[in-house]
XYZ file of C-alpha atoms in Angstrom:
585
model
C 48.151 -28.946 -52.733
C 49.029 -32.177 -53.784
C 47.128 -33.501 -50.988
C 43.941 -31.310 -52.169
C 44.736 -33.249 -55.872
C 44.879 -36.365 -54.647
C 41.917 -36.206 -52.394
C 39.858 -34.774 -56.167
C 41.298 -37.911 -58.019
C 40.128 -40.347 -55.023
C 36.336 -38.610 -55.285
C 36.240 -38.855 -58.860
C 37.500 -42.040 -58.772
C 34.884 -43.586 -56.077
C 32.182 -42.014 -58.443
C 33.783 -43.542 -61.664
C 34.963 -40.478 -63.422
C 38.265 -42.685 -63.978
C 39.162 -39.765 -67.282
C 38.937 -37.040 -64.015
C 40.536 -39.447 -61.667
C 44.153 -39.323 -63.830
C 44.125 -35.694 -64.337
C 44.022 -34.659 -61.026
C 46.628 -37.817 -60.258
C 48.674 -36.252 -62.471
C 48.124 -32.622 -60.881
C 49.682 -34.133 -57.766
C 52.480 -35.786 -58.956
C 53.727 -33.076 -60.762
C 53.376 -31.348 -57.472
C 54.834 -34.298 -55.537
C 56.997 -36.386 -57.759
C 57.970 -38.415 -55.398
C 55.058 -39.965 -53.979
C 54.337 -43.323 -55.018
C 51.091 -43.970 -53.628
C 50.085 -40.804 -56.432
C 51.568 -43.018 -59.075
C 49.610 -46.260 -57.361
C 46.421 -44.664 -57.327
C 46.806 -43.279 -61.307
C 47.728 -47.155 -62.409
C 44.523 -47.915 -61.198
C 42.586 -45.375 -62.916
C 44.756 -46.504 -65.993
C 43.305 -50.352 -65.559
C 39.527 -49.208 -65.292
C 40.031 -47.667 -68.373
C 42.145 -50.976 -70.030
C 44.631 -48.911 -70.484
C 47.449 -51.470 -69.226
C 50.759 -49.728 -70.845
C 49.675 -46.848 -69.069
C 48.873 -48.410 -65.840
C 52.291 -51.404 -66.231
C 54.188 -48.047 -66.441
C 52.779 -46.225 -63.544
C 52.874 -49.736 -61.772
C 56.688 -50.102 -62.129
C 56.512 -46.180 -60.651
C 55.479 -47.346 -57.597
C 57.808 -50.417 -57.581
C 61.033 -47.865 -58.395
C 60.184 -45.551 -55.626
C 58.990 -48.094 -53.030
C 60.371 -51.024 -53.867
C 59.577 -52.813 -49.787
C 55.840 -51.984 -50.666
C 53.433 -54.758 -51.524
C 50.820 -52.851 -53.242
C 53.124 -51.488 -56.024
C 53.623 -55.072 -57.472
C 49.993 -56.027 -56.937
C 49.468 -52.857 -59.445
C 52.242 -54.513 -61.374
C 50.747 -57.956 -62.049
C 46.884 -56.404 -62.761
C 48.393 -54.264 -65.060
C 50.288 -57.531 -67.101
C 47.250 -59.408 -66.569
C 45.247 -56.892 -68.397
C 48.241 -57.005 -71.427
C 47.712 -60.768 -71.082
C 51.589 -61.276 -70.142
C 50.414 -63.876 -67.714
C 53.748 -65.157 -66.444
C 55.235 -61.495 -65.464
C 51.952 -61.257 -64.146
C 52.905 -64.615 -61.620
C 56.054 -63.959 -60.994
C 55.024 -59.815 -59.892
C 52.194 -61.273 -57.562
C 54.689 -63.508 -56.198
C 57.252 -61.090 -55.288
C 54.871 -59.172 -53.959
C 54.020 -62.478 -51.533
C 57.622 -62.217 -50.446
C 57.000 -58.955 -48.816
C 53.580 -59.423 -47.762
C 52.774 -63.020 -47.416
C 48.785 -62.690 -45.805
C 47.973 -60.489 -48.717
C 44.723 -61.830 -50.266
C 44.532 -58.911 -52.643
C 47.974 -60.408 -53.715
C 47.006 -64.050 -53.290
C 43.710 -63.437 -55.532
C 45.630 -62.033 -57.569
C 48.350 -65.064 -58.035
C 45.289 -67.057 -58.369
C 43.782 -65.374 -61.413
C 46.830 -64.649 -63.073
C 47.572 -69.256 -62.996
C 43.763 -69.633 -64.097
C 44.401 -67.633 -67.324
C 47.255 -69.144 -67.820
C 46.524 -72.590 -67.580
C 43.404 -71.698 -69.829
C 45.957 -70.016 -72.292
C 48.104 -73.379 -72.944
C 45.489 -76.091 -73.377
C 43.240 -76.594 -75.842
C 39.230 -75.114 -75.313
C 37.524 -77.826 -77.634
C 35.772 -80.287 -76.059
C 33.813 -83.594 -76.955
C 30.583 -83.911 -78.492
C 30.038 -86.733 -76.011
C 31.484 -84.670 -73.039
C 28.923 -83.846 -70.153
C 27.663 -80.225 -70.342
C 29.425 -77.380 -68.727
C 27.887 -76.399 -65.387
C 25.171 -73.370 -66.256
C 26.425 -71.242 -63.824
C 30.337 -72.255 -64.994
C 31.171 -69.288 -66.907
C 29.613 -66.504 -64.266
C 32.685 -67.355 -61.958
C 35.274 -67.214 -64.622
C 38.080 -64.752 -64.508
C 38.622 -60.971 -62.947
C 35.848 -60.066 -64.213
C 33.869 -61.705 -62.063
C 34.987 -59.037 -59.052
C 34.545 -56.040 -60.911
C 30.888 -57.085 -61.251
C 30.334 -57.953 -57.686
C 32.739 -54.628 -56.706
C 30.425 -52.439 -58.896
C 27.341 -53.605 -57.742
C 26.724 -51.313 -54.210
C 25.506 -54.453 -52.452
C 28.228 -56.876 -53.011
C 30.457 -54.590 -52.648
C 29.801 -54.469 -49.344
C 29.738 -58.663 -48.980
C 34.054 -58.154 -50.695
C 34.962 -56.888 -46.950
C 33.492 -59.693 -45.738
C 36.398 -62.793 -45.632
C 34.577 -65.896 -45.827
C 32.143 -64.439 -48.505
C 35.263 -63.825 -50.590
C 36.798 -67.331 -49.956
C 33.243 -68.894 -50.779
C 33.681 -66.961 -53.904
C 36.933 -68.156 -54.838
C 36.102 -71.917 -53.574
C 33.391 -71.696 -56.226
C 35.925 -70.292 -58.905
C 38.085 -72.725 -58.306
C 35.205 -75.295 -58.439
C 31.409 -73.988 -59.749
C 30.200 -76.974 -58.895
C 30.952 -76.302 -55.320
C 27.823 -73.731 -55.927
C 26.025 -76.528 -54.727
C 27.211 -76.312 -50.932
C 26.449 -72.376 -50.612
C 22.593 -72.210 -51.880
C 21.191 -71.379 -48.658
C 24.083 -68.480 -48.216
C 21.591 -65.281 -49.449
C 25.263 -63.435 -49.981
C 26.063 -66.063 -52.879
C 22.520 -66.137 -53.966
C 22.698 -62.828 -54.285
C 26.559 -62.282 -55.903
C 25.112 -64.727 -58.336
C 21.691 -62.449 -59.401
C 24.729 -59.755 -59.975
C 26.840 -62.373 -62.810
C 24.378 -62.992 -63.810
C 22.217 -59.871 -64.705
C 19.001 -60.159 -62.837
C 18.514 -60.090 -58.464
C 17.793 -62.465 -56.072
C 15.562 -60.623 -53.690
C 16.438 -62.201 -50.972
C 14.257 -61.614 -47.087
C 15.784 -59.194 -44.844
C 18.801 -59.249 -46.992
C 20.507 -55.585 -46.851
C 17.364 -54.295 -45.552
C 18.678 -51.613 -43.175
C 22.206 -52.250 -44.204
C 23.902 -48.584 -44.547
C 25.933 -49.292 -47.499
C 29.491 -47.239 -47.416
C 30.652 -45.674 -50.413
C 33.295 -47.051 -51.958
C 35.405 -47.135 -55.387
C 33.485 -47.711 -57.958
C 35.350 -50.262 -60.647
C 35.365 -49.976 -64.404
C 31.616 -51.158 -65.588
C 31.269 -54.958 -66.145
C 30.294 -55.542 -69.514
C 26.886 -57.324 -70.785
C 26.639 -60.716 -70.994
C 26.684 -62.728 -74.409
C 24.509 -64.914 -75.371
C 25.712 -68.538 -74.896
C 27.146 -69.940 -77.687
C 28.639 -73.911 -78.068
C 31.795 -72.460 -77.559
C 32.061 -69.228 -75.263
C 35.471 -67.355 -76.096
C 37.252 -66.311 -73.404
C 36.620 -62.525 -72.267
C 39.220 -60.541 -71.897
C 40.851 -60.451 -68.381
C 39.695 -57.324 -66.048
C 41.554 -55.898 -63.164
C 39.698 -55.003 -60.163
C 41.701 -52.064 -58.873
C 42.266 -51.563 -55.118
C 41.125 -49.406 -53.144
C 42.864 -45.763 -53.441
C 45.603 -45.906 -50.758
C 45.423 -42.955 -47.460
C 47.779 -42.148 -45.959
C 48.196 -42.788 -41.929
C 48.208 -38.968 -41.643
C 44.912 -39.212 -43.460
C 43.409 -41.856 -41.073
C 43.921 -39.812 -38.197
C 43.092 -37.063 -39.897
C 39.151 -38.759 -40.805
C 39.716 -40.504 -37.236
C 39.639 -36.694 -35.428
C 36.994 -35.430 -38.086
C 34.540 -38.801 -36.869
C 35.832 -37.517 -33.211
C 34.763 -34.151 -33.137
C 31.581 -34.972 -35.130
C 30.986 -37.129 -31.666
C 31.555 -34.278 -29.404
C 29.529 -31.788 -31.395
C 26.694 -33.852 -31.191
C 27.564 -34.920 -27.144
C 27.396 -30.589 -26.381
C 24.306 -29.880 -28.894
C 22.494 -32.750 -26.562
C 23.626 -30.832 -23.610
C 23.125 -27.696 -24.546
C 19.358 -28.550 -25.152
C 19.198 -29.849 -21.425
C 20.802 -26.195 -20.410
C 23.575 -27.826 -19.063
C 26.024 -25.461 -20.419
C 29.130 -25.786 -18.973
C 28.867 -29.701 -20.570
C 28.033 -28.018 -23.798
C 30.757 -25.806 -23.953
C 33.398 -28.727 -22.558
C 32.293 -30.679 -25.775
C 32.324 -27.656 -28.662
C 35.544 -27.544 -27.491
C 37.477 -30.436 -27.625
C 35.421 -30.376 -31.203
C 37.585 -27.476 -31.845
C 40.708 -28.795 -30.468
C 40.646 -32.037 -32.775
C 38.883 -30.264 -36.011
C 39.415 -27.253 -36.876
C 38.096 -26.905 -40.372
C 35.059 -26.706 -39.519
C 33.347 -23.528 -38.041
C 30.077 -24.579 -36.880
C 31.708 -26.073 -33.418
C 32.736 -22.370 -32.587
C 29.818 -20.885 -33.956
C 28.040 -23.166 -31.405
C 30.147 -22.693 -28.546
C 29.109 -18.472 -29.072
C 25.553 -19.770 -29.320
C 25.899 -21.152 -25.315
C 28.282 -18.473 -24.490
C 25.482 -15.869 -25.694
C 22.724 -18.271 -23.836
C 24.931 -17.795 -20.238
C 25.586 -14.009 -20.978
C 28.719 -14.060 -21.753
C 28.467 -11.477 -24.543
C 32.414 -10.894 -24.909
C 33.334 -14.411 -24.954
C 30.624 -14.726 -27.784
C 31.779 -11.902 -29.538
C 35.548 -13.354 -29.658
C 34.075 -16.760 -30.665
C 32.068 -15.254 -33.511
C 35.184 -13.189 -35.155
C 37.642 -16.363 -34.803
C 34.466 -17.822 -36.850
C 33.916 -15.604 -39.308
C 38.044 -15.191 -39.408
C 38.656 -19.190 -39.831
C 35.728 -20.045 -41.985
C 37.226 -17.313 -44.464
C 40.364 -19.375 -44.244
C 38.778 -22.034 -45.268
C 36.287 -20.581 -47.824
C 33.682 -21.952 -45.791
C 29.649 -21.662 -46.973
C 28.857 -17.608 -46.778
C 25.782 -19.032 -44.880
C 27.952 -20.231 -41.857
C 29.986 -17.153 -41.649
C 26.164 -14.985 -41.575
C 24.980 -16.868 -38.834
C 28.532 -15.996 -37.006
C 27.880 -12.207 -38.025
C 24.082 -12.071 -36.633
C 25.260 -14.007 -33.733
C 27.929 -11.080 -32.761
C 25.337 -8.857 -33.876
C 22.756 -10.285 -31.251
C 25.567 -9.654 -28.218
C 26.552 -6.515 -29.437
C 22.310 -5.767 -29.212
C 22.563 -7.319 -25.791
C 25.613 -5.026 -24.438
C 24.140 -1.411 -25.730
C 23.539 0.519 -23.405
C 22.670 3.902 -24.955
C 21.900 4.566 -28.978
C 25.545 4.856 -30.106
C 26.091 1.164 -29.101
C 23.620 0.127 -31.207
C 26.140 1.228 -34.486
C 28.400 -1.561 -34.338
C 24.995 -4.239 -33.857
C 23.697 -2.762 -37.158
C 26.615 -2.931 -38.994
C 27.502 -6.214 -37.647
C 23.607 -7.271 -38.914
C 24.213 -5.138 -41.752
C 27.653 -7.004 -43.430
C 25.640 -10.797 -41.981
C 22.990 -9.835 -44.641
C 26.385 -9.466 -47.782
C 26.782 -12.560 -46.713
C 23.140 -14.108 -46.576
C 19.832 -12.747 -46.646
C 18.120 -14.241 -43.570
C 14.563 -12.893 -43.035
C 15.832 -13.607 -39.350
C 18.421 -11.491 -39.797
C 16.708 -8.912 -41.633
C 13.924 -8.449 -37.958
C 17.305 -8.225 -35.738
C 18.736 -5.664 -37.959
C 15.160 -3.331 -37.724
C 14.529 -3.710 -34.824
C 18.061 -2.694 -33.569
C 17.422 0.195 -35.540
C 14.507 0.984 -33.982
C 15.429 0.433 -30.228
C 18.546 2.882 -31.576
C 16.329 5.624 -32.888
C 13.942 5.097 -29.883
C 17.247 5.691 -27.467
C 18.073 8.567 -29.414
C 15.001 10.324 -28.591
C 15.406 9.584 -24.771
C 18.670 11.052 -24.660
C 17.465 13.988 -26.597
C 14.270 14.427 -24.657
C 14.604 17.684 -22.726
C 11.182 19.988 -22.237
C 12.735 22.809 -20.980
C 14.995 23.063 -24.152
C 12.113 22.235 -26.204
C 10.187 25.172 -24.887
C 12.942 27.194 -25.718
C 13.158 25.837 -29.012
C 9.169 26.877 -29.802
C 9.711 30.216 -28.151
C 12.377 30.972 -30.804
C 10.143 29.748 -33.561
C 7.433 32.363 -31.953
C 9.712 35.299 -32.501
C 10.272 34.371 -36.051
C 7.063 33.450 -36.607
C 5.732 36.976 -35.395
C 8.721 38.285 -37.841
C 7.079 36.626 -40.541
C 10.224 34.493 -40.874
C 8.182 31.370 -41.450
C 11.554 28.635 -42.408
C 13.245 29.977 -39.488
C 10.444 29.647 -37.214
C 9.845 26.120 -38.807
C 12.750 25.065 -38.129
C 13.167 25.819 -34.359
C 10.047 24.155 -33.948
C 11.280 20.880 -35.481
C 14.240 21.421 -32.946
C 11.322 21.737 -30.842
C 9.472 18.363 -31.297
C 12.406 16.846 -31.354
C 13.519 17.631 -27.728
C 10.129 16.640 -26.586
C 7.713 14.902 -29.320
C 4.637 15.054 -27.213
C 3.904 18.628 -27.249
C 0.801 19.452 -29.231
C 0.882 23.425 -29.274
C 4.533 22.192 -31.100
C 2.311 20.747 -33.993
C 0.068 23.715 -34.219
C 2.582 26.182 -34.540
C 4.335 24.035 -37.100
C 1.120 23.539 -38.753
C 0.639 27.368 -38.766
C 3.657 27.525 -40.468
C 3.091 25.405 -43.313
C 0.184 27.080 -44.224
C 1.714 30.693 -44.528
C 4.715 28.807 -46.344
C 1.301 27.278 -48.789
C 2.543 23.393 -47.431
C -1.124 22.634 -47.026
C -0.101 18.232 -46.805
C 1.978 18.862 -44.542
C 0.450 21.170 -42.186
C -2.657 19.334 -42.481
C -0.469 16.117 -40.808
C 0.752 18.759 -38.330
C -2.559 19.603 -37.342
C -3.696 16.088 -37.106
C -1.268 15.223 -34.848
C -1.802 17.942 -32.598
C -5.058 16.740 -32.066
C -4.141 13.392 -32.026
C -1.672 13.755 -28.710
C -4.715 16.583 -27.317
C -8.055 15.612 -28.596
C -9.287 18.794 -26.286
C -6.767 21.476 -27.715
C -9.270 23.697 -29.633
C -6.193 25.113 -31.676
C -5.914 21.922 -33.318
C -9.310 21.656 -34.719
C -8.599 25.385 -36.291
C -5.434 24.566 -37.043
C -6.767 21.658 -39.507
C -9.985 23.423 -40.559
C -8.391 26.181 -41.589
C -6.109 24.469 -43.747
C -9.007 21.926 -45.278
C -10.700 25.813 -46.007
C -7.709 27.325 -47.904
C -7.802 23.340 -50.068
C -11.393 24.335 -50.815
C -12.779 21.196 -49.111
C -15.507 23.183 -47.573
C -17.604 20.327 -45.913
C -14.231 18.638 -44.395
C -13.402 21.637 -42.954
C -17.098 22.274 -41.567
C -16.935 18.876 -39.975
C -13.175 19.679 -38.526
C -14.961 23.161 -36.771
C -18.474 20.891 -35.760
C -15.796 18.672 -33.816
C -13.575 21.203 -32.310
C -17.075 22.965 -30.834
C -18.025 19.421 -28.778
C -14.751 20.257 -26.937
C -15.409 24.286 -26.884
C -18.520 25.887 -27.383
C -18.139 28.845 -27.157
C -14.276 28.841 -29.400
C -15.207 32.163 -31.546
C -12.039 31.045 -34.020
C -14.425 27.580 -34.875
C -17.736 29.599 -35.321
C -15.815 31.811 -37.726
C -14.942 28.941 -39.001
C -18.290 27.462 -40.111
C -19.827 30.758 -41.230
C -17.599 30.884 -43.646
C -17.542 26.956 -44.522
C -21.457 27.760 -44.875
C -21.078 30.497 -46.928
C -18.875 28.800 -49.271
C -21.394 25.846 -49.691
C -23.944 27.815 -49.900
C -22.880 29.667 -52.529
C -21.594 26.654 -54.579
C -25.855 25.310 -54.138
C -26.708 28.152 -55.808
C -24.070 27.698 -58.508
C -22.799 31.090 -57.926
C -18.974 30.229 -59.316
C -17.554 31.813 -62.321
C -16.628 29.252 -65.336
C -13.521 28.941 -63.810
C -14.121 28.586 -60.378
C -16.221 25.916 -60.961
C -14.012 24.168 -63.138
C -10.940 24.149 -61.175
C -13.581 22.663 -58.527
C -14.478 19.831 -60.444
C -11.631 19.285 -61.570
C -10.069 19.253 -57.916
C -13.364 17.017 -56.588
C -12.487 14.580 -59.398
C -9.547 13.559 -57.694
C -11.395 13.508 -54.322
C -11.563 9.195 -53.735
C -14.755 9.932 -52.220
C -16.241 12.137 -54.847
C -15.334 8.982 -57.133
C -16.653 6.417 -55.312
C -20.245 8.170 -54.935
C -20.162 8.698 -58.630
C -19.015 5.240 -59.315
C -22.510 3.845 -57.253
C -25.055 2.938 -59.258
C -27.474 3.807 -57.465
C -26.798 7.101 -56.861
C -26.276 7.479 -60.717
C -29.999 6.751 -60.765
C -30.698 8.953 -57.634
C -28.925 11.834 -60.415
C -31.238 10.517 -63.408
C -34.438 10.818 -60.787
C -33.641 14.024 -59.875
C -33.474 15.669 -63.447
C -36.491 13.331 -64.842
C -38.082 12.099 -62.230
C -39.592 14.419 -59.962
C -41.821 12.139 -57.957
C -38.991 9.262 -57.504
C -36.373 12.360 -56.245
C -38.850 13.783 -54.120
C -38.495 9.990 -52.489
C -34.995 10.060 -52.459
C -34.835 13.178 -50.338
C -36.394 11.687 -47.593
C -33.309 9.174 -47.304
C -30.556 11.348 -45.043
C -27.296 8.656 -46.615
C -28.350 10.038 -50.320
C -28.770 13.597 -49.340
C -25.716 13.746 -47.814
C -24.053 12.273 -50.724
C -25.816 15.095 -52.946
C -24.867 17.839 -50.681
C -20.983 16.313 -51.204
C -21.669 15.980 -54.711
C -22.549 19.740 -54.763
C -20.191 21.619 -52.454
C -17.844 19.995 -54.958
C -19.448 21.813 -57.838
C -20.444 18.532 -59.431
C -24.082 19.042 -58.878
C -26.025 22.086 -59.014
C -29.381 22.251 -57.115
C -32.012 25.002 -58.500
């Protein structure tokens, strides 16, 4: 937990949020009060906020905990320098150099402290006859220069180059030495940063990948030139956060793991699955905090047909992902991959149950369209297999005969139950649909009966019973014109079928009755109300041409006579007559 708080502090420091950095470092110190690095890092954060007293207190604690650590003295010196305690700063830097004589940060700090001390002890007054100062001299004075260079992302990179740092120290000691470095584009870039404007150097930094670095305090706006320029308050440049050896090793392993993953991806694309597995396995060994290595290896196993190994890896990825609180999309991916493997292993309908459950779990993590499609496909495959497994024509015939017996006894609900079971055993038998349609008709369930009759005709268009069932239902629904069409269609397949002929006769009687208007007011009102719900009648009445035809029939006999010669118009007129909307006299 202390390492986690420290990592958050480092991240906040790097982004320039020093208050947050102090908060996280304090949490880490409370958890690990003997860790000298934490005090050092918090000292740097305090210094970045110019809270030098607090920075000094933490720096001294750092030295107390780790007297042989040179960076602690660097923190002490920086805090003293911020408090204008130049001699104390010089003393601290010298102690640090006794431990680490080659430490550049200590050398630079010592030089700054000595320079500030010398400046403070001498008079700042200048004679009017003295030669004018170097116009760029003030830009290179004091620790403010290093703060500005660290704040700029381009020059921050240059500070990692020893020859650049040495050149800047040379110019800082004697600004007139700037002339010797004018051809160095890095120096010109730094000068632009220090003077608050940019030099655009050809090719400089165009293709550089500038790494993230610790952000220093924001540079202060430049002051207008005066005859006497007051020395700015010294600012310390916080040194980078200290990374333990363990963290360095961890970072190196993560980098190696990513390279192994990339190699595994390349091998996978080439269908070199064994090599891909080796790379992903190595990546897993190097870094157990990234479950993508596991899911990738699972994908390889899936491609190779090693479904059990794929499932094991997916389970491992889900378990480890929950421990790490990984992205829910990654966990969903592992579950989807497991479901896919389970589908490929399925041999019967029951084998699809764990697959559909796994897909559903994946969707609760992340609703991915691909996962949803896989779930729907698995459910359909399960249903199809269930039908195949349940298919038994012999048992279907037995159930149909039982239904027939109940139908004869006028026990229609029981008959429907057996007909339904028969259809489950054999969903391709048109006779059973016909019989169940007859049951539904007796029960007054006309829509269900009509659906079964249409299914019967679909399965066997030559089966006349399907047409008699459908025509009868349409007749009972008082859709006489539709019933007539159904009976006529049936006669095409069985011209001598008496039921179909009787059905046509009954439909013609009703249609003629409608044409003569032989309805009671109640019957007419019922028929008209029913007709107005018919989409076909609604379309006819909303057609402007047909509205004009109806007007002509009432007011213009000559035009009406012409309309009667149009078969399409007369067909629509007949439908409205049958429906009771129009009466012919």
